[in-house]
PDB file of N, CA, C and O and ligand atoms in Angstrom:
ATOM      1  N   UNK A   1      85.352 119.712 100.055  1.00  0.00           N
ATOM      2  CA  UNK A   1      84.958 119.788 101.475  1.00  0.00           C
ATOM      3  C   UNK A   1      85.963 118.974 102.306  1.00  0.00           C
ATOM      4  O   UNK A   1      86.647 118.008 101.968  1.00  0.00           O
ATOM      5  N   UNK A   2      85.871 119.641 103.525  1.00  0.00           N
ATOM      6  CA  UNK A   2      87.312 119.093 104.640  1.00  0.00           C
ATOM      7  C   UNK A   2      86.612 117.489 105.116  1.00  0.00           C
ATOM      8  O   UNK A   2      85.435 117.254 104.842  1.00  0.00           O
ATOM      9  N   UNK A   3      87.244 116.733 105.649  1.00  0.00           N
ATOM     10  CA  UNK A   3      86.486 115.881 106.241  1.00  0.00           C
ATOM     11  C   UNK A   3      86.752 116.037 107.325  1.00  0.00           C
ATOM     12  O   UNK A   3      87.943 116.011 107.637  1.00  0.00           O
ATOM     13  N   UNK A   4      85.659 116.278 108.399  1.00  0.00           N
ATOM     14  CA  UNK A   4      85.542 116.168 109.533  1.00  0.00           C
ATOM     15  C   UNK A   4      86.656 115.183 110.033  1.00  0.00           C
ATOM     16  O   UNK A   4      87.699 115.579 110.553  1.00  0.00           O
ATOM     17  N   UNK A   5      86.342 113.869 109.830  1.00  0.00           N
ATOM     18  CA  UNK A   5      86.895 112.422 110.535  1.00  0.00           C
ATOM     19  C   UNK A   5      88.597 112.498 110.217  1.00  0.00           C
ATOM     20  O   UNK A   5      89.357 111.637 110.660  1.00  0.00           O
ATOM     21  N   UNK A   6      88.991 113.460 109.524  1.00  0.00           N
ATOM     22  CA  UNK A   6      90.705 113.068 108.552  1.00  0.00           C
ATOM     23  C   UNK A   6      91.523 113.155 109.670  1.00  0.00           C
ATOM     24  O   UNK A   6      92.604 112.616 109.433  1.00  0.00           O
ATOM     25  N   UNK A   7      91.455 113.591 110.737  1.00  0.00           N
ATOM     26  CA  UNK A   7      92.930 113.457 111.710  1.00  0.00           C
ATOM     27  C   UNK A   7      92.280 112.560 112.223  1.00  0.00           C
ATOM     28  O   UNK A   7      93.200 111.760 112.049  1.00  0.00           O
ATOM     29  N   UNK A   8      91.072 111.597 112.989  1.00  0.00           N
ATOM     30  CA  UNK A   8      91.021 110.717 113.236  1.00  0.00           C
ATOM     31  C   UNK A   8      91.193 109.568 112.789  1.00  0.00           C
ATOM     32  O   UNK A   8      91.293 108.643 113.595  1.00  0.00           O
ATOM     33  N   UNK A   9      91.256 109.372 111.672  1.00  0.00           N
ATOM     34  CA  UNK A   9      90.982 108.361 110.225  1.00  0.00           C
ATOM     35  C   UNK A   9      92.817 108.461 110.065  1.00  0.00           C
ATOM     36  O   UNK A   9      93.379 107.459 109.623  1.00  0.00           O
ATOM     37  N   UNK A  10      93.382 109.277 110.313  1.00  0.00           N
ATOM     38  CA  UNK A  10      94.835 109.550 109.424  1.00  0.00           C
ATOM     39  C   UNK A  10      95.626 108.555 111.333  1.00  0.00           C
ATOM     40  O   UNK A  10      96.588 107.789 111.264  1.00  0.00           O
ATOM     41  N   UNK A  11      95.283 108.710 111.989  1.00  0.00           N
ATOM     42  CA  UNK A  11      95.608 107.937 113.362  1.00  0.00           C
ATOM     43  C   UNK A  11      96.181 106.595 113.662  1.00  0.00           C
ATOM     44  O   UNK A  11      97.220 106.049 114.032  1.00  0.00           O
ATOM     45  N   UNK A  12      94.375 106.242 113.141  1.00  0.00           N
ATOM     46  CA  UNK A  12      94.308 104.538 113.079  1.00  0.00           C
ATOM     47  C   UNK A  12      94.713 104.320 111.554  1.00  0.00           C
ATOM     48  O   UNK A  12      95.316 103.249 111.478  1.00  0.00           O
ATOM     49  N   UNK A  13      94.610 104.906 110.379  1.00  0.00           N
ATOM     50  CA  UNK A  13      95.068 104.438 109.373  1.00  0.00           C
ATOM     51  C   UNK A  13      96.373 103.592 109.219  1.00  0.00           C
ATOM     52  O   UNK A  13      97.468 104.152 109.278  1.00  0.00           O
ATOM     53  N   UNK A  14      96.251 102.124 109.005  1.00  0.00           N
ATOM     54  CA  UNK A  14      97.221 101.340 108.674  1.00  0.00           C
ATOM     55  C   UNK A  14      97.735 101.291 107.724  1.00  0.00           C
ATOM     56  O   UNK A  14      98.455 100.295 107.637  1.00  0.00           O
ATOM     57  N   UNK A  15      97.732 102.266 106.423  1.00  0.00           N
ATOM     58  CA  UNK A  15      98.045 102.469 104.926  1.00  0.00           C
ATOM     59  C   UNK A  15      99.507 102.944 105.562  1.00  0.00           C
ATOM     60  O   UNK A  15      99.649 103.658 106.555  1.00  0.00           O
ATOM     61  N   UNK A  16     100.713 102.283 104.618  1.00  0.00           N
ATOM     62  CA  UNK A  16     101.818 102.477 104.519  1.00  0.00           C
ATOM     63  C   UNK A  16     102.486 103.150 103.769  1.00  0.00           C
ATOM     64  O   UNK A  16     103.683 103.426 103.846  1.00  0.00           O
ATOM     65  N   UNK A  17     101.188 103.646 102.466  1.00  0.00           N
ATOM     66  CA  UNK A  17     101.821 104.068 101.468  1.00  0.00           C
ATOM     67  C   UNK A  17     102.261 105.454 101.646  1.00  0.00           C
ATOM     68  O   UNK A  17     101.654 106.469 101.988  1.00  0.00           O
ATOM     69  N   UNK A  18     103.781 105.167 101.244  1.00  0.00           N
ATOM     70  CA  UNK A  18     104.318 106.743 101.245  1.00  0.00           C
ATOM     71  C   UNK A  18     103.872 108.135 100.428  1.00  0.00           C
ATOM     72  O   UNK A  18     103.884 108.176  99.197  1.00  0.00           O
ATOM     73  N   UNK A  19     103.399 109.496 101.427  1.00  0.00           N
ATOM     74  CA  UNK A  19     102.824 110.245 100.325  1.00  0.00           C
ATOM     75  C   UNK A  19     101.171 110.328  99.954  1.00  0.00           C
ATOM     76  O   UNK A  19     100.591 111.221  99.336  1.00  0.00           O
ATOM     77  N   UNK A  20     100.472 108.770 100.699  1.00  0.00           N
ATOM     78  CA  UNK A  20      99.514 108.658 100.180  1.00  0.00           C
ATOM     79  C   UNK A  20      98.448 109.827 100.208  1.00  0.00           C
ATOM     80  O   UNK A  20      97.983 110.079 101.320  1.00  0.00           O
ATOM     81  N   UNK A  21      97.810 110.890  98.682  1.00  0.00           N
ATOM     82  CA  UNK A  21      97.015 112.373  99.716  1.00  0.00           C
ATOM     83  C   UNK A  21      95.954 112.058 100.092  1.00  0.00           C
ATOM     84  O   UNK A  21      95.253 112.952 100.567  1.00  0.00           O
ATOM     85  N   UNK A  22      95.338 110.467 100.021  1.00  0.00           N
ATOM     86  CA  UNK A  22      93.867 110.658 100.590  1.00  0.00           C
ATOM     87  C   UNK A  22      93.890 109.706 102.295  1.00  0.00           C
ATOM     88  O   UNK A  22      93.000 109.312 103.048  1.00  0.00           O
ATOM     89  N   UNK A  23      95.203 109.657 102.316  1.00  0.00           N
ATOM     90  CA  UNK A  23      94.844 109.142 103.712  1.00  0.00           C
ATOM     91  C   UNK A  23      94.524 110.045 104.527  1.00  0.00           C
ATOM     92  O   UNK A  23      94.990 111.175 104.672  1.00  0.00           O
ATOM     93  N   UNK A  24      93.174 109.165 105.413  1.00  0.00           N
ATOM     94  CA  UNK A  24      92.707 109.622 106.523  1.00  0.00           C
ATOM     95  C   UNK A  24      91.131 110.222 105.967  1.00  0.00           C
ATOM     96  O   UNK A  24      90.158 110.594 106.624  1.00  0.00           O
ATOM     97  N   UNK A  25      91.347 110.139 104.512  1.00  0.00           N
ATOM     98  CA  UNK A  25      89.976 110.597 103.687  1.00  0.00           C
ATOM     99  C   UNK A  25      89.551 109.230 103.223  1.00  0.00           C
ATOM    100  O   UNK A  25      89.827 108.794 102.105  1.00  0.00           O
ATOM    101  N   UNK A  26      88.987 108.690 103.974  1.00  0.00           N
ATOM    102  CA  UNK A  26      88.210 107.029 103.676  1.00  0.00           C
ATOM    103  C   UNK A  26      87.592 107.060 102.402  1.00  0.00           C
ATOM    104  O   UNK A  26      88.024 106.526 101.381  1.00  0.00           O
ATOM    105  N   UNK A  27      86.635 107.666 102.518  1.00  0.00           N
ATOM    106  CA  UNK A  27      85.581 107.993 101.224  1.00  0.00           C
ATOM    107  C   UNK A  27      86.635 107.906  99.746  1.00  0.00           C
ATOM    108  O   UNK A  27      86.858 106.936  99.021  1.00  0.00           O
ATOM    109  N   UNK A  28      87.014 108.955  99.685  1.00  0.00           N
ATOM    110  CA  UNK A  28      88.153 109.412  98.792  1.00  0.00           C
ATOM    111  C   UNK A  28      88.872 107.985  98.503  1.00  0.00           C
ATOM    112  O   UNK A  28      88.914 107.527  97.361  1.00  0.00           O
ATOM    113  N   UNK A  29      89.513 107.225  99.775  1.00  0.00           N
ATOM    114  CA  UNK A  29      90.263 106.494  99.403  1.00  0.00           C
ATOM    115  C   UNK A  29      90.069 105.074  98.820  1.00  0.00           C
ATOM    116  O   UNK A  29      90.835 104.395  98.136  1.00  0.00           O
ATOM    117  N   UNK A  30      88.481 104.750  99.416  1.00  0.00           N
ATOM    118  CA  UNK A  30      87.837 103.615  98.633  1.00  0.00           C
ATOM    119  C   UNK A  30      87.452 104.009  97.465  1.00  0.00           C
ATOM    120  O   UNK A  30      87.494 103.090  96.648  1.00  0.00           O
ATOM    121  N   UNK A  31      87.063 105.087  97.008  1.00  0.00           N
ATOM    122  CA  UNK A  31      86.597 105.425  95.516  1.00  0.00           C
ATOM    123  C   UNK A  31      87.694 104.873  95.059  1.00  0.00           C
ATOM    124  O   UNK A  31      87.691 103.963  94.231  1.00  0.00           O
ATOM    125  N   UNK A  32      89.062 105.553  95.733  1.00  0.00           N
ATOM    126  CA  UNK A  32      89.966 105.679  94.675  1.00  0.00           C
ATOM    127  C   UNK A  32      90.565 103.776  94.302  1.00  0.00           C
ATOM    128  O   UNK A  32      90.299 103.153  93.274  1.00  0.00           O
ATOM    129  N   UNK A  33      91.001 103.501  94.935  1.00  0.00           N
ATOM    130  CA  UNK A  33      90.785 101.590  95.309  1.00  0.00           C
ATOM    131  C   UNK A  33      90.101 101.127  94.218  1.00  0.00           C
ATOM    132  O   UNK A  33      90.669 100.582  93.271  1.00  0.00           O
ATOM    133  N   UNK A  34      88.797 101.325  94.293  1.00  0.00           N
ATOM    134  CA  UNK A  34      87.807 100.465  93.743  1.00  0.00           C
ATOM    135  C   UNK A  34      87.613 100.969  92.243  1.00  0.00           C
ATOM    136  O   UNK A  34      86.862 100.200  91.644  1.00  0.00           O
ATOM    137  N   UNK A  35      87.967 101.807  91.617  1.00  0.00           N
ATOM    138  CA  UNK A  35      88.322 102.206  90.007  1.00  0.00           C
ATOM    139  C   UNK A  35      89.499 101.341  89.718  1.00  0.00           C
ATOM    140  O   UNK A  35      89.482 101.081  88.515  1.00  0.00           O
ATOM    141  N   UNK A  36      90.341 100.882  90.212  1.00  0.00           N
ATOM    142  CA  UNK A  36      91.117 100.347  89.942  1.00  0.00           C
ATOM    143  C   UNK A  36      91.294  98.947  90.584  1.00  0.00           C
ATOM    144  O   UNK A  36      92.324  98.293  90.745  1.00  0.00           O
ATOM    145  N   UNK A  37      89.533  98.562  91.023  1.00  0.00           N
ATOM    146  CA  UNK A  37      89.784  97.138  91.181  1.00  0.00           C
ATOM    147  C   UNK A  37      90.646  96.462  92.261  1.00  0.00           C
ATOM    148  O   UNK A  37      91.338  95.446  92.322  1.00  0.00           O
ATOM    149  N   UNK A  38      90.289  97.514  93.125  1.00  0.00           N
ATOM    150  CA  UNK A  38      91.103  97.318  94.867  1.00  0.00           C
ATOM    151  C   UNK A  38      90.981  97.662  95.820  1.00  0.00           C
ATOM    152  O   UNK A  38      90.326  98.704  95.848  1.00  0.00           O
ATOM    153  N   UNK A  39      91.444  97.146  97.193  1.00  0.00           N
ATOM    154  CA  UNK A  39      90.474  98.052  98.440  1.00  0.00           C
ATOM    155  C   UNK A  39      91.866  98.781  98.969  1.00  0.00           C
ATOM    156  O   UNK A  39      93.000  98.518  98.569  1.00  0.00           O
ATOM    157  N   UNK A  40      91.544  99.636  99.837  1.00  0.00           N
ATOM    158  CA  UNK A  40      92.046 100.330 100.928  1.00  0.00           C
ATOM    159  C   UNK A  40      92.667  99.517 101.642  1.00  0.00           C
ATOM    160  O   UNK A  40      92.101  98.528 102.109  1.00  0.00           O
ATOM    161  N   UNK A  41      94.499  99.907 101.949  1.00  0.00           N
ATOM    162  CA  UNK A  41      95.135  99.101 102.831  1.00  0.00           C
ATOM    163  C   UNK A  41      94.454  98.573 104.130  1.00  0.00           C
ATOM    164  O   UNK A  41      94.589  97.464 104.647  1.00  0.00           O
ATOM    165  N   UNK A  42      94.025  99.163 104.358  1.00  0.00           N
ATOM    166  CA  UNK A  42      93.072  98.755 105.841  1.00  0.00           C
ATOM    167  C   UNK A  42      92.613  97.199 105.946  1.00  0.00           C
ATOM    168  O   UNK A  42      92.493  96.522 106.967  1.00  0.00           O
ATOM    169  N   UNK A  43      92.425  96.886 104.801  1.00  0.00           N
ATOM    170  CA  UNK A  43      91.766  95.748 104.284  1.00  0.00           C
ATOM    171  C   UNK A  43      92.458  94.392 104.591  1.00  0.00           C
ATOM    172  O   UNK A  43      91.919  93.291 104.714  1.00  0.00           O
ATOM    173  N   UNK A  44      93.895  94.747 104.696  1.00  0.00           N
ATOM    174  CA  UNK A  44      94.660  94.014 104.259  1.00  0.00           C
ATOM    175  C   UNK A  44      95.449  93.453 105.529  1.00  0.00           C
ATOM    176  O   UNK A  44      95.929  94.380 106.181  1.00  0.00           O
ATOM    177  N   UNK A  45      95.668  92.421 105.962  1.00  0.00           N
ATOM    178  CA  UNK A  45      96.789  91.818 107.073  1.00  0.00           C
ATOM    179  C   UNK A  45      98.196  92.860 106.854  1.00  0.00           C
ATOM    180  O   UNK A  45      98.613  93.141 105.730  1.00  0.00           O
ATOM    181  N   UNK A  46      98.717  93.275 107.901  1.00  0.00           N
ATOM    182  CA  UNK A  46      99.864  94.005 108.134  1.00  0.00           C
ATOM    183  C   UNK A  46     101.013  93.682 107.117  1.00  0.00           C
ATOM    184  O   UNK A  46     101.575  94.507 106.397  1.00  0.00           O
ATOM    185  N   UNK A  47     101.235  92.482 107.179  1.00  0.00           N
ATOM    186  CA  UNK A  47     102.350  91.815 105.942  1.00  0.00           C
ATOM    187  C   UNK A  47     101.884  92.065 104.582  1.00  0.00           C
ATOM    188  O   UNK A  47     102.426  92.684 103.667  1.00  0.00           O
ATOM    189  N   UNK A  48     100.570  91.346 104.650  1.00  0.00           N
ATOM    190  CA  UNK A  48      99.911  92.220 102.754  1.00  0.00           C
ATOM    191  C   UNK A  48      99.887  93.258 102.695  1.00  0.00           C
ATOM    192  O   UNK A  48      99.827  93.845 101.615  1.00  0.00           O
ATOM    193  N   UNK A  49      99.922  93.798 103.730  1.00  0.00           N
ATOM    194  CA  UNK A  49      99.918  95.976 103.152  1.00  0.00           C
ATOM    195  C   UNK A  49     100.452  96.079 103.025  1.00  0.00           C
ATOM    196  O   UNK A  49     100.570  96.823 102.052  1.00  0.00           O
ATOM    197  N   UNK A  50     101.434  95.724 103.502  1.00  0.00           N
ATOM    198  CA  UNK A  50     103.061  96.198 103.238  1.00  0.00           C
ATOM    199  C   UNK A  50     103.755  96.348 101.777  1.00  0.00           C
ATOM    200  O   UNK A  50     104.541  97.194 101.350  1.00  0.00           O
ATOM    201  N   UNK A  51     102.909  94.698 100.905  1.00  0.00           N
ATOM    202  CA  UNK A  51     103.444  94.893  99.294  1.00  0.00           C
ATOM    203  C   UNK A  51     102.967  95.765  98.652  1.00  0.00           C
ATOM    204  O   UNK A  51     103.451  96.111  97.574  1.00  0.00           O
ATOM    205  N   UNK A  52     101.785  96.375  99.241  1.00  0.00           N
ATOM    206  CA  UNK A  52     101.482  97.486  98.050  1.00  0.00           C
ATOM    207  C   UNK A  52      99.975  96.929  97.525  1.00  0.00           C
ATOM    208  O   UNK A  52      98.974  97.616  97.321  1.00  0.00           O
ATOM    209  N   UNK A  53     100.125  95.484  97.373  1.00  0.00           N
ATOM    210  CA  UNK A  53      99.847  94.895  95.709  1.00  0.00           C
ATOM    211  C   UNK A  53      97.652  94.703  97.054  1.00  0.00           C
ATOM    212  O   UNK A  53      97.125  93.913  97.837  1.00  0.00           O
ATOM    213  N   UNK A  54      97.346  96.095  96.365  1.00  0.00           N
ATOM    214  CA  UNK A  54      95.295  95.764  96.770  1.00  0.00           C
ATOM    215  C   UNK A  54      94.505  95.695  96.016  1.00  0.00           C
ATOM    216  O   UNK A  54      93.426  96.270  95.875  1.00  0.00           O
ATOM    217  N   UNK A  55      95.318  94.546  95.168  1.00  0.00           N
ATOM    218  CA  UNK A  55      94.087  94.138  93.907  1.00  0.00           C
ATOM    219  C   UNK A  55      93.019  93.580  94.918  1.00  0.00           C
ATOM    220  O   UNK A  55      93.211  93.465  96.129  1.00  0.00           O
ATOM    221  N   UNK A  56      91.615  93.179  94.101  1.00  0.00           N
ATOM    222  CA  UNK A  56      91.145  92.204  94.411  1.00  0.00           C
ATOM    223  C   UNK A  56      91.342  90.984  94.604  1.00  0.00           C
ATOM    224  O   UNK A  56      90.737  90.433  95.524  1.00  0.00           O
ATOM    225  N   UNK A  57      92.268  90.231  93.758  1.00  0.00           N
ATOM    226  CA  UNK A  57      92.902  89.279  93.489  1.00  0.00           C
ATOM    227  C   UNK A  57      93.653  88.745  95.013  1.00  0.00           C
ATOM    228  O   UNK A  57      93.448  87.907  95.891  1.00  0.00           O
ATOM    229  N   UNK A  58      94.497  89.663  94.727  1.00  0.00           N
ATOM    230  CA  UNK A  58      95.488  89.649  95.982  1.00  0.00           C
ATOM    231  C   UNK A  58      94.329  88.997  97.233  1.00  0.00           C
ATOM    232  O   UNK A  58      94.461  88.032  97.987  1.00  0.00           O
ATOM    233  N   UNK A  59      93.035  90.103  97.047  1.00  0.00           N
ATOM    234  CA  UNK A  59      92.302  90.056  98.781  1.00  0.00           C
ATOM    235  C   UNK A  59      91.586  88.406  98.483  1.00  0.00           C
ATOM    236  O   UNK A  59      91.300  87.756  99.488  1.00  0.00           O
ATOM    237  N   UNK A  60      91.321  87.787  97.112  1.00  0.00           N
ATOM    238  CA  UNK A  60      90.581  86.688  96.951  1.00  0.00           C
ATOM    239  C   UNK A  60      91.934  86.030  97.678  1.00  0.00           C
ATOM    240  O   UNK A  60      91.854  85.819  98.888  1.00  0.00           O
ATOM    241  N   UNK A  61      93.095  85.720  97.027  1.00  0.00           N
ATOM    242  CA  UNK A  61      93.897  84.595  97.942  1.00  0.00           C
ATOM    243  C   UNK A  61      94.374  84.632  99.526  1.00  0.00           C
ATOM    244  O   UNK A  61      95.023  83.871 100.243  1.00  0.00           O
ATOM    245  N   UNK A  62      93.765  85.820  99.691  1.00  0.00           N
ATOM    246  CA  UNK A  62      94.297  86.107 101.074  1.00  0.00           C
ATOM    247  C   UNK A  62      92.905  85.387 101.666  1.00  0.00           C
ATOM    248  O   UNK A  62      93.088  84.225 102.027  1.00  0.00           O
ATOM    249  N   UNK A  63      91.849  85.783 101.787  1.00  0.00           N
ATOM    250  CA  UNK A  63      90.565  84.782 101.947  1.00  0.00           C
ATOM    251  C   UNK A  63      90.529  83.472 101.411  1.00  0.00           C
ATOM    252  O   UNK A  63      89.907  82.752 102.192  1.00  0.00           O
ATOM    253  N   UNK A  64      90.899  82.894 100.489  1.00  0.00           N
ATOM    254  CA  UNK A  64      90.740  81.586 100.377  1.00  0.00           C
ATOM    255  C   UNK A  64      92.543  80.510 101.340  1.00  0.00           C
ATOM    256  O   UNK A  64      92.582  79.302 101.577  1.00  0.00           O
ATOM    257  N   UNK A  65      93.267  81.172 101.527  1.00  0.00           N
ATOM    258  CA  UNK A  65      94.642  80.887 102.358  1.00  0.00           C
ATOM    259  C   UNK A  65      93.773  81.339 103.895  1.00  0.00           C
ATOM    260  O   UNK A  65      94.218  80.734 104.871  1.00  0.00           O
ATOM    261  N   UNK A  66      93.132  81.877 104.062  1.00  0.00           N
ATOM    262  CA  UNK A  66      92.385  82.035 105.381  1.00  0.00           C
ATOM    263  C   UNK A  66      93.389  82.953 106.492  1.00  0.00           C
ATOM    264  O   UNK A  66      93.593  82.641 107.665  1.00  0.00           O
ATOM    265  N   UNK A  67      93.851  83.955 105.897  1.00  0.00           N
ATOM    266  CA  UNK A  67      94.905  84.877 105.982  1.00  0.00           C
ATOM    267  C   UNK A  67      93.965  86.038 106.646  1.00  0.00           C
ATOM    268  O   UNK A  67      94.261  86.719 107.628  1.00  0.00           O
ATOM    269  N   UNK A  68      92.523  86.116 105.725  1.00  0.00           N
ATOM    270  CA  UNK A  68      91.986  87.565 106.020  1.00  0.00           C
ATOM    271  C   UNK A  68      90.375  86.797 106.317  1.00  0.00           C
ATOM    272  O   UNK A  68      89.408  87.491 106.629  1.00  0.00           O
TER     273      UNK A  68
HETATM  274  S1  LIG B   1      89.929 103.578 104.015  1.00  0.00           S
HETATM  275 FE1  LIG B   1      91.974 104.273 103.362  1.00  0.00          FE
HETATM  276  S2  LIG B   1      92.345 106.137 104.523  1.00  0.00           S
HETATM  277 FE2  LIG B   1      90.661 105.049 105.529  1.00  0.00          FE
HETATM  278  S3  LIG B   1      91.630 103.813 107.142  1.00  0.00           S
HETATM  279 FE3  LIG B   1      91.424 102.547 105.287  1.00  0.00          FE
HETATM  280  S4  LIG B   1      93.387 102.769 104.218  1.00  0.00           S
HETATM  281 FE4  LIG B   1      93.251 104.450 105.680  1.00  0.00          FE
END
């Protein structure tokens, strides 16, 4: 099924990743994140999205550095 929201969602989407096919498909893209123990660039301060790296991990030191 299409998602309604995907050209709105694909707009504001701050994901950098090149290629990425579920941007702008939120749903899709947190499933996909969270099997592998990570969130959606969105999540992330502009400079942390940028590495790529949306472990959890990553988002714990970014909250305890008081970053996010
Ligand atoms: S959940 Fe994924 S697709 Fe949706 S705005 Fe965040 S990074 Fe973009």
């Amino acid at each position: 099924m299409e998602c309604p929201n995907k050209e709105t969602n694909q707009q504001s989407c701050p994901c950098t990743w090149p290629g990425c096919r579920v941007k702008g498909t939120c749903c899709e893209c947190i499933r996909k994140h969270l099997k592998k123990r990570a969130l959606p660039g969105c999540c992330f301060p502009k400079d942390a999205e940028a590495s790529f790296d949306r472990s959890f991990e990553h988002f714990a030191r970014l909250v305890q550095s008081g970053k996010v």
